[in-house]
Amino acid sequence: MVSYLNVTDSYGHLVPDLSFPYAWQAESIVRINDGINAASIVCAVLVLLVIFCVWLYNRKLVDRVSLRLSAAISATDLVNSAAIIIYSNVSAAGGVCKLAPFLIVWLTNQYILFTVAIAFNLQYLFLNERPFNPYFEKYYYIFAIGLSLLTAILPLAADRFGFDEAQQYCWFKESHTFVSQAWEYLTYLIPELVATAYCLIVVGTVVFRLKRESKELDRQISQGRQAAMNASAQQGSTDWVAMPEPVLRRQRTRKAINQVVRRILLYPLVPLVTQIGFIVSEMWMYHNLAISYPLNVWGVALSATPGICNFLAFCIDPAMYNAMAAIKTDLIAKYGDESTDSSPGLYTISTKPSRPSTSIQPNHPSQPPTGPFTGLMRFIVRTFFTKSSQRGAAAFFMMSSSEKQTDGRKSSFSDPLQHIAMTDLQDGGHEIVEIPEVKRPYPASGFASDERYDWKDVPDVNPPKFPGTILNDPTYSEHDRHVHHTYFGSQRPSHTRFNDSVRPPSPTASMPQSFESTDRIVRSERQDRAERRAARTFMTGL
């Protein structure tokens, strides 16, 4: 049953009582609101502080779109949580009573639109398979700030913010009327519903795509293993034949990208977690002209957690994992007992002595540490870092230990041409991979050992597919087409592949089998390098 106050609105109608019937209910809501928002403020400050400190150490470690958007979300949550605390403790008409709802509408919509920008960026790069364009990033901020500010300025200019007699809070004035509810729906509730639905659609589509690619990847691995076994059987060998290392590296790259995408998915889920309770509570109250204490506890508690949720997503962000690992490696190299040299941003990867050396050497040797805190830093690093981890660091990606054994066995590092820097890891841990550009001789062509492979130097044996033709070649997988399209675009290169005046003669049909195998390895390694470059570009834009 609807109860009314002995007060009339501007239309001469009685105002319904939308306040809590018991004082303890209103007091508990205020305490829940203040406590959780205070925690959100702390979490937002931590995110900003960590990003700022890592940026001071080496700005390249945080050079990623989603991290910059996460910093913008944290800054927004910081101010928004303070505004909500003011909102719950102000109960008198005046300028502050108009400012509080203005800030809530503006900043809540702003952080949601920043999250929409992360979801759109994920859709653009991963689902639409478009190349990263840094020029577009500024429009994410223009869109989020501009549209959210517009949704708050319009009701403020229409004098819709103020003290609401029905709810006894500073919100949309006369919230029980159709006009006030229309303003709230159009500027606050509907934008949140649309944004949340879009983020949910993107998350669902990405999850479906990841599962499909995972099945495709398993199928390719199975086919590659079977092909290697068949080739070995035709040559009369009964030994186990491993898949070529470039193929294994491409499989690891794909799995690592999928792992990064899975973690990025936590950002678009934040609006669904934080806003759905408040939306349900408001709609229920306006429909029944009565307030529900359980729904308000749900809505108030979760709507105060954006800073906390963003902090949790930030903590498992792979870019921050890599940044912390890079800093840790540099500290071990400088203050620990490791013989590894490093400098900020040069991620030396150390291995156990039992393995062949795969360390990436820095450009200059490290200097002996000096300073008043050198002894303390040595104690901290040797006590907590060197004994707890033997992992190195890189700014590319991380993959789980289950992803390392792509072909059922550990990758071999005996061939120096298959140069990929890895670290030892325990089961359940992570390894950090940095794949440098490698110079390789072409064994059958007589070129100097310091020359890179170039397709213009390779005789026309099973000619490689250029980007203009690979998109229509059925022998290439969907993922291969995506990588080549992302890195090269859809246009065929303008230069010709061969200079006919210096083109080497085509080999005869009696060419040794070893040369044909070498040519296939060369093409596989070139495709591997192209995919790694595309992956680096993809990771920067993600």
Short mmCIF file of C-alpha atoms in Angstrom, two decimals, residues 99-485:
data_model
loop_
_atom_site.label_atom_id
_atom_site.label_comp_id
_atom_site.label_asym_id
_atom_site.label_seq_id
_atom_site.Cartn_x
_atom_site.Cartn_y
_atom_site.Cartn_z
CA LEU A 99 26.33 19.41 -7.07
CA ALA A 100 26.26 15.90 -5.56
CA PRO A 101 23.73 14.34 -8.00
CA PHE A 102 25.38 16.22 -10.89
CA LEU A 103 28.74 14.60 -10.07
CA ILE A 104 27.17 11.18 -9.57
CA VAL A 105 25.39 11.20 -12.94
CA TRP A 106 28.42 12.60 -14.75
CA LEU A 107 31.14 10.43 -13.22
CA THR A 108 29.14 7.20 -13.11
CA ASN A 109 28.33 7.52 -16.80
CA GLN A 110 31.94 8.50 -17.51
CA TYR A 111 33.51 5.44 -15.92
CA ILE A 112 30.96 3.21 -17.67
CA LEU A 113 31.75 4.82 -21.04
CA PHE A 114 35.48 4.37 -20.41
CA THR A 115 34.70 0.69 -19.86
CA VAL A 116 32.72 0.69 -23.10
CA ALA A 117 35.85 2.07 -24.79
CA ILE A 118 37.84 -0.93 -23.51
CA ALA A 119 35.15 -3.27 -24.83
CA PHE A 120 35.07 -1.50 -28.19
CA ASN A 121 38.86 -1.61 -28.45
CA LEU A 122 38.72 -5.35 -27.79
CA GLN A 123 36.04 -5.76 -30.43
CA TYR A 124 37.98 -3.65 -32.95
CA LEU A 125 41.25 -5.54 -32.55
CA PHE A 126 40.18 -9.07 -31.70
CA LEU A 127 36.70 -9.58 -33.15
CA ASN A 128 36.87 -7.28 -36.19
CA GLU A 129 40.55 -8.18 -36.77
CA ARG A 130 41.53 -4.61 -37.53
CA PRO A 131 45.08 -3.26 -37.10
CA PHE A 132 45.80 -1.03 -34.13
CA ASN A 133 45.72 2.68 -34.95
CA PRO A 134 47.00 4.98 -32.16
CA TYR A 135 45.15 7.88 -33.77
CA PHE A 136 41.81 6.46 -32.58
CA GLU A 137 42.74 6.38 -28.90
CA LYS A 138 42.06 10.05 -28.26
CA TYR A 139 38.47 9.60 -29.43
CA TYR A 140 37.88 7.13 -26.61
CA TYR A 141 38.46 9.94 -24.12
CA ILE A 142 36.52 12.51 -26.13
CA PHE A 143 33.57 10.15 -26.40
CA ALA A 144 33.52 9.11 -22.73
CA ILE A 145 34.06 12.53 -21.18
CA GLY A 146 31.94 14.47 -23.66
CA LEU A 147 28.88 12.22 -23.66
CA SER A 148 28.86 11.67 -19.89
CA LEU A 149 29.23 15.39 -19.23
CA LEU A 150 26.33 16.07 -21.58
CA THR A 151 24.06 13.65 -19.70
CA ALA A 152 24.74 15.57 -16.47
CA ILE A 153 24.64 19.11 -17.83
CA LEU A 154 21.20 18.75 -19.44
CA PRO A 155 19.26 17.95 -16.23
CA LEU A 156 21.31 20.52 -14.32
CA ALA A 157 20.38 23.19 -16.85
CA ALA A 158 16.74 22.09 -16.60
CA ASP A 159 16.88 22.47 -12.80
CA ARG A 160 16.05 18.81 -12.19
CA PHE A 161 18.67 18.24 -9.46
CA GLY A 162 17.92 19.12 -5.86
CA PHE A 163 16.40 17.83 -2.64
CA ASP A 164 13.73 15.18 -3.20
CA GLU A 165 10.95 15.26 -0.59
CA ALA A 166 9.85 11.72 -1.40
CA GLN A 167 13.21 10.03 -0.80
CA GLN A 168 14.62 12.63 1.60
CA TYR A 169 17.85 12.68 -0.45
CA CYS A 170 19.54 15.00 -2.92
CA TRP A 171 18.63 13.48 -6.26
CA PHE A 172 16.23 14.26 -9.10
CA LYS A 173 13.59 16.58 -7.63
CA GLU A 174 10.06 15.19 -7.39
CA SER A 175 11.34 11.76 -8.38
CA HIS A 176 7.82 10.29 -8.14
CA THR A 177 6.57 12.35 -11.11
CA PHE A 178 6.66 11.23 -14.75
CA VAL A 179 8.79 14.19 -15.85
CA SER A 180 11.48 13.56 -13.23
CA GLN A 181 11.55 9.84 -13.95
CA ALA A 182 11.84 10.54 -17.68
CA TRP A 183 14.90 12.69 -17.01
CA GLU A 184 16.48 10.00 -14.84
CA TYR A 185 15.79 7.23 -17.35
CA LEU A 186 17.08 9.19 -20.35
CA THR A 187 20.23 10.58 -18.73
CA TYR A 188 21.15 7.86 -16.24
CA LEU A 189 19.37 4.50 -16.25
CA ILE A 190 18.98 3.88 -19.99
CA PRO A 191 22.62 4.84 -20.85
CA GLU A 192 23.78 2.45 -18.14
CA LEU A 193 21.56 -0.34 -19.45
CA VAL A 194 22.72 0.15 -23.05
CA ALA A 195 26.40 0.30 -22.07
CA THR A 196 26.13 -2.75 -19.83
CA ALA A 197 24.32 -4.72 -22.54
CA TYR A 198 26.99 -3.80 -25.11
CA CYS A 199 29.82 -4.87 -22.78
CA LEU A 200 28.02 -8.13 -22.07
CA ILE A 201 27.56 -8.83 -25.79
CA VAL A 202 31.25 -8.18 -26.46
CA VAL A 203 32.31 -10.42 -23.59
CA GLY A 204 30.03 -13.23 -24.76
CA THR A 205 31.22 -12.96 -28.35
CA VAL A 206 34.89 -12.94 -27.32
CA VAL A 207 34.39 -15.99 -25.09
CA PHE A 208 32.74 -17.84 -27.99
CA ARG A 209 35.58 -16.82 -30.30
CA LEU A 210 38.22 -17.94 -27.80
CA LYS A 211 36.62 -21.36 -27.45
CA ARG A 212 36.39 -21.74 -31.21
CA GLU A 213 40.03 -20.74 -31.72
CA SER A 214 41.10 -23.06 -28.93
CA LYS A 215 39.48 -25.98 -30.72
CA GLU A 216 41.04 -24.89 -34.01
CA LEU A 217 44.44 -24.63 -32.36
CA ASP A 218 44.16 -28.12 -30.91
CA ARG A 219 43.15 -29.42 -34.34
CA GLN A 220 46.16 -27.78 -36.01
CA ILE A 221 48.50 -29.18 -33.39
CA SER A 222 47.08 -32.66 -33.89
CA GLN A 223 47.37 -32.39 -37.68
CA GLY A 224 50.93 -31.06 -37.45
CA ARG A 225 51.98 -33.87 -35.16
CA GLN A 226 50.41 -36.44 -37.45
CA ALA A 227 52.10 -34.91 -40.50
CA ALA A 228 55.48 -35.03 -38.76
CA MET A 229 54.95 -38.67 -37.84
CA ASN A 230 53.94 -39.54 -41.40
CA ALA A 231 57.01 -37.78 -42.82
CA SER A 232 59.22 -39.66 -40.40
CA ALA A 233 57.61 -42.96 -41.33
CA GLN A 234 58.14 -42.32 -45.05
CA GLN A 235 61.85 -41.82 -44.41
CA GLY A 236 62.02 -45.11 -42.56
CA SER A 237 62.66 -43.55 -39.17
CA THR A 238 60.94 -44.73 -36.02
CA ASP A 239 62.20 -41.88 -33.85
CA TRP A 240 59.82 -39.33 -32.44
CA VAL A 241 59.85 -36.22 -34.63
CA ALA A 242 59.13 -32.86 -33.06
CA MET A 243 57.20 -30.15 -34.81
CA PRO A 244 59.39 -27.30 -36.15
CA GLU A 245 60.23 -24.75 -33.50
CA PRO A 246 58.71 -21.81 -35.48
CA VAL A 247 55.42 -23.68 -35.55
CA LEU A 248 55.60 -24.26 -31.81
CA ARG A 249 56.39 -20.59 -31.23
CA ARG A 250 53.37 -19.55 -33.28
CA GLN A 251 51.18 -21.85 -31.25
CA ARG A 252 52.55 -20.35 -28.03
CA THR A 253 52.01 -16.84 -29.38
CA ARG A 254 48.39 -17.58 -30.19
CA LYS A 255 47.76 -19.10 -26.79
CA ALA A 256 49.45 -16.18 -25.06
CA ILE A 257 47.30 -13.66 -26.94
CA ASN A 258 44.18 -15.60 -25.99
CA GLN A 259 45.32 -15.61 -22.36
CA VAL A 260 45.75 -11.83 -22.42
CA VAL A 261 42.33 -11.35 -23.99
CA ARG A 262 40.72 -13.48 -21.28
CA ARG A 263 42.12 -11.23 -18.58
CA ILE A 264 41.14 -8.05 -20.38
CA LEU A 265 37.56 -9.35 -20.34
CA LEU A 266 37.32 -8.53 -16.63
CA TYR A 267 37.20 -4.79 -17.36
CA PRO A 268 33.95 -4.88 -19.42
CA LEU A 269 32.27 -6.96 -16.71
CA VAL A 270 32.61 -4.22 -14.07
CA PRO A 271 29.45 -2.23 -15.06
CA LEU A 272 27.35 -5.39 -14.96
CA VAL A 273 28.52 -6.14 -11.42
CA THR A 274 28.30 -2.62 -10.05
CA GLN A 275 25.21 -1.05 -11.64
CA ILE A 276 22.61 -3.76 -12.11
CA GLY A 277 21.54 -3.69 -8.44
CA PHE A 278 20.94 0.06 -8.40
CA ILE A 279 19.00 -0.06 -11.67
CA VAL A 280 16.72 -2.84 -10.40
CA SER A 281 16.18 -0.98 -7.11
CA GLU A 282 15.22 2.28 -8.84
CA MET A 283 12.87 0.61 -11.31
CA TRP A 284 11.16 -1.39 -8.56
CA MET A 285 10.69 1.75 -6.42
CA TYR A 286 9.18 3.82 -9.25
CA HIS A 287 6.88 1.00 -10.31
CA ASN A 288 5.53 0.28 -6.82
CA LEU A 289 5.97 3.76 -5.28
CA ALA A 290 7.59 2.07 -2.29
CA ILE A 291 11.16 1.47 -1.18
CA SER A 292 12.72 -1.96 -0.68
CA TYR A 293 15.45 -2.25 1.94
CA PRO A 294 17.00 -5.50 0.57
CA LEU A 295 17.16 -4.09 -2.97
CA ASN A 296 18.70 -0.88 -1.65
CA VAL A 297 21.37 -2.80 0.25
CA TRP A 298 22.18 -4.70 -2.95
CA GLY A 299 22.20 -1.60 -5.12
CA VAL A 300 24.08 0.70 -2.73
CA ALA A 301 26.71 -1.88 -1.82
CA LEU A 302 27.57 -2.81 -5.41
CA SER A 303 27.30 0.69 -6.88
CA ALA A 304 30.02 1.72 -4.44
CA THR A 305 32.49 -0.91 -5.70
CA PRO A 306 33.69 0.31 -9.14
CA GLY A 307 37.06 1.32 -7.69
CA ILE A 308 37.45 -2.06 -6.01
CA CYS A 309 36.41 -4.04 -9.10
CA ASN A 310 38.71 -2.03 -11.35
CA PHE A 311 41.55 -2.61 -8.88
CA LEU A 312 40.97 -6.38 -8.99
CA ALA A 313 40.95 -6.38 -12.80
CA PHE A 314 44.09 -4.24 -12.74
CA CYS A 315 45.89 -6.64 -10.39
CA ILE A 316 45.64 -9.55 -12.84
CA ASP A 317 46.27 -7.44 -15.93
CA PRO A 318 49.10 -9.21 -17.83
CA ALA A 319 50.80 -5.91 -18.57
CA MET A 320 51.23 -5.26 -14.86
CA TYR A 321 52.46 -8.82 -14.31
CA ASN A 322 55.15 -8.22 -16.90
CA ALA A 323 56.01 -4.78 -15.51
CA MET A 324 56.45 -6.14 -12.00
CA ALA A 325 58.49 -9.07 -13.31
CA ALA A 326 60.73 -6.70 -15.28
CA ILE A 327 61.34 -4.52 -12.22
CA LYS A 328 61.97 -7.61 -10.12
CA THR A 329 64.52 -8.92 -12.59
CA ASP A 330 66.33 -5.59 -12.65
CA LEU A 331 66.46 -5.53 -8.84
CA ILE A 332 67.84 -9.07 -8.76
CA ALA A 333 70.46 -8.16 -11.35
CA LYS A 334 71.47 -5.05 -9.39
CA TYR A 335 71.27 -6.18 -5.78
CA GLY A 336 70.99 -9.96 -5.84
CA ASP A 337 73.46 -12.77 -6.26
CA GLU A 338 72.47 -13.36 -9.89
CA SER A 339 75.12 -12.86 -12.53
CA THR A 340 72.52 -11.42 -14.88
CA ASP A 341 73.03 -7.86 -16.03
CA SER A 342 70.12 -5.58 -16.64
CA SER A 343 68.95 -2.03 -16.73
CA PRO A 344 65.49 -0.48 -16.55
CA GLY A 345 63.50 -1.69 -19.48
CA LEU A 346 66.13 -4.15 -20.78
CA TYR A 347 64.65 -7.42 -19.72
CA THR A 348 67.45 -9.93 -19.31
CA ILE A 349 66.19 -13.47 -19.11
CA SER A 350 68.32 -15.79 -17.04
CA THR A 351 68.27 -19.57 -17.19
CA LYS A 352 69.66 -22.37 -15.09
CA PRO A 353 73.25 -23.41 -15.82
CA SER A 354 72.04 -26.80 -17.04
CA ARG A 355 70.42 -25.21 -20.09
CA PRO A 356 72.11 -23.56 -23.02
CA SER A 357 72.47 -19.83 -22.52
CA THR A 358 69.55 -17.91 -23.99
CA SER A 359 70.04 -14.63 -22.16
CA ILE A 360 69.42 -11.36 -23.90
CA GLN A 361 72.42 -9.21 -23.12
CA PRO A 362 71.94 -5.54 -22.21
CA ASN A 363 73.41 -2.73 -24.23
CA HIS A 364 75.76 -1.79 -21.42
CA PRO A 365 77.02 -3.51 -18.25
CA SER A 366 75.40 -2.66 -14.96
CA GLN A 367 77.29 -0.49 -12.49
CA PRO A 368 77.91 -1.59 -8.90
CA PRO A 369 75.10 -0.21 -6.73
CA THR A 370 75.98 2.57 -4.34
CA GLY A 371 73.93 4.65 -1.96
CA PRO A 372 72.67 4.78 1.62
CA PHE A 373 70.02 2.10 1.02
CA THR A 374 72.19 -0.36 -0.88
CA GLY A 375 72.55 -2.73 2.06
CA LEU A 376 68.83 -2.70 2.79
CA MET A 377 67.96 -3.31 -0.86
CA ARG A 378 70.40 -6.22 -1.05
CA PHE A 379 68.82 -7.78 2.02
CA ILE A 380 65.28 -7.37 0.67
CA VAL A 381 66.11 -8.65 -2.81
CA ARG A 382 68.18 -11.62 -1.65
CA THR A 383 65.65 -12.56 1.03
CA PHE A 384 62.36 -12.17 -0.82
CA PHE A 385 63.16 -12.17 -4.54
CA THR A 386 66.09 -14.41 -5.46
CA LYS A 387 64.88 -17.32 -3.34
CA SER A 388 61.26 -17.15 -4.45
CA SER A 389 61.59 -16.99 -8.21
CA GLN A 390 64.03 -17.77 -10.97
CA ARG A 391 61.96 -16.14 -13.64
CA GLY A 392 63.07 -13.37 -15.94
CA ALA A 393 61.04 -10.56 -17.42
CA ALA A 394 59.92 -9.23 -20.77
CA ALA A 395 57.44 -6.72 -22.03
CA PHE A 396 55.68 -9.05 -24.43
CA PHE A 397 53.38 -11.54 -22.76
CA MET A 398 53.08 -14.32 -20.19
CA MET A 399 51.80 -17.82 -20.65
CA SER A 400 51.00 -20.55 -18.18
CA SER A 401 53.12 -23.63 -17.80
CA SER A 402 50.40 -25.77 -19.32
CA GLU A 403 50.79 -23.80 -22.53
CA LYS A 404 54.51 -24.45 -22.74
CA GLN A 405 54.31 -28.09 -23.76
CA THR A 406 52.40 -27.42 -26.94
CA ASP A 407 53.51 -30.57 -28.69
CA GLY A 408 53.43 -32.88 -25.69
CA ARG A 409 57.12 -32.37 -24.98
CA LYS A 410 59.32 -29.52 -23.86
CA SER A 411 60.70 -27.40 -26.64
CA SER A 412 64.29 -28.03 -27.63
CA PHE A 413 66.83 -25.24 -27.39
CA SER A 414 69.70 -27.14 -28.99
CA ASP A 415 69.34 -25.38 -32.35
CA PRO A 416 70.68 -21.81 -32.09
CA LEU A 417 68.57 -20.79 -35.08
CA GLN A 418 65.46 -21.53 -33.05
CA HIS A 419 66.27 -18.74 -30.63
CA ILE A 420 63.55 -18.06 -28.13
CA ALA A 421 64.38 -16.87 -24.66
CA MET A 422 62.52 -18.71 -21.92
CA THR A 423 62.87 -19.17 -18.22
CA ASP A 424 62.56 -22.18 -16.01
CA LEU A 425 59.27 -22.44 -14.24
CA GLN A 426 57.51 -24.70 -11.83
CA ASP A 427 54.19 -26.38 -12.50
CA GLY A 428 51.35 -23.92 -12.24
CA GLY A 429 53.64 -20.94 -12.70
CA HIS A 430 54.18 -18.62 -15.61
CA GLU A 431 56.97 -18.10 -18.05
CA ILE A 432 57.80 -14.84 -19.72
CA VAL A 433 58.81 -14.94 -23.34
CA GLU A 434 60.75 -12.37 -25.31
CA ILE A 435 61.37 -13.22 -28.94
CA PRO A 436 64.12 -11.06 -30.45
CA GLU A 437 64.84 -10.57 -34.10
CA VAL A 438 67.26 -13.30 -35.13
CA LYS A 439 69.72 -13.22 -38.03
CA ARG A 440 70.01 -16.55 -39.78
CA PRO A 441 72.10 -17.79 -42.72
CA TYR A 442 70.41 -19.48 -45.61
CA PRO A 443 72.20 -22.85 -45.64
CA ALA A 444 71.70 -23.86 -49.27
CA SER A 445 72.18 -20.51 -50.99
CA GLY A 446 75.70 -19.51 -50.02
CA PHE A 447 74.76 -16.11 -48.63
CA ALA A 448 76.84 -14.56 -45.89
CA SER A 449 75.99 -15.67 -42.37
CA ASP A 450 75.09 -12.16 -41.24
CA GLU A 451 72.34 -11.71 -43.85
CA ARG A 452 68.70 -12.10 -42.93
CA TYR A 453 66.44 -14.31 -44.94
CA ASP A 454 64.72 -12.34 -47.64
CA TRP A 455 62.20 -13.80 -50.00
CA LYS A 456 63.86 -12.16 -52.96
CA ASP A 457 66.86 -14.43 -52.24
CA VAL A 458 64.87 -17.65 -52.11
CA PRO A 459 64.50 -19.66 -55.34
CA ASP A 460 60.99 -20.18 -56.58
CA VAL A 461 60.32 -23.46 -54.79
CA ASN A 462 56.79 -23.60 -53.44
CA PRO A 463 56.61 -19.79 -53.58
CA PRO A 464 55.31 -18.13 -50.42
CA LYS A 465 51.92 -16.49 -50.32
CA PHE A 466 51.94 -12.71 -50.25
CA PRO A 467 49.37 -10.83 -48.20
CA GLY A 468 47.36 -10.12 -51.33
CA THR A 469 46.92 -13.82 -52.07
CA ILE A 470 47.02 -15.42 -48.64
CA LEU A 471 43.53 -14.17 -47.83
CA ASN A 472 42.10 -16.36 -50.61
CA ASP A 473 44.36 -19.37 -50.13
CA PRO A 474 42.45 -22.30 -48.59
CA THR A 475 45.67 -23.87 -47.26
CA TYR A 476 46.02 -21.10 -44.71
CA SER A 477 43.96 -21.14 -41.54
CA GLU A 478 41.61 -18.36 -40.49
CA HIS A 479 44.09 -17.28 -37.83
CA ASP A 480 46.92 -17.06 -40.39
CA ARG A 481 44.78 -14.84 -42.61
CA HIS A 482 43.97 -12.68 -39.58
CA VAL A 483 47.63 -12.25 -38.64
CA HIS A 484 48.75 -11.40 -42.17
CA HIS A 485 45.83 -9.06 -42.70
#
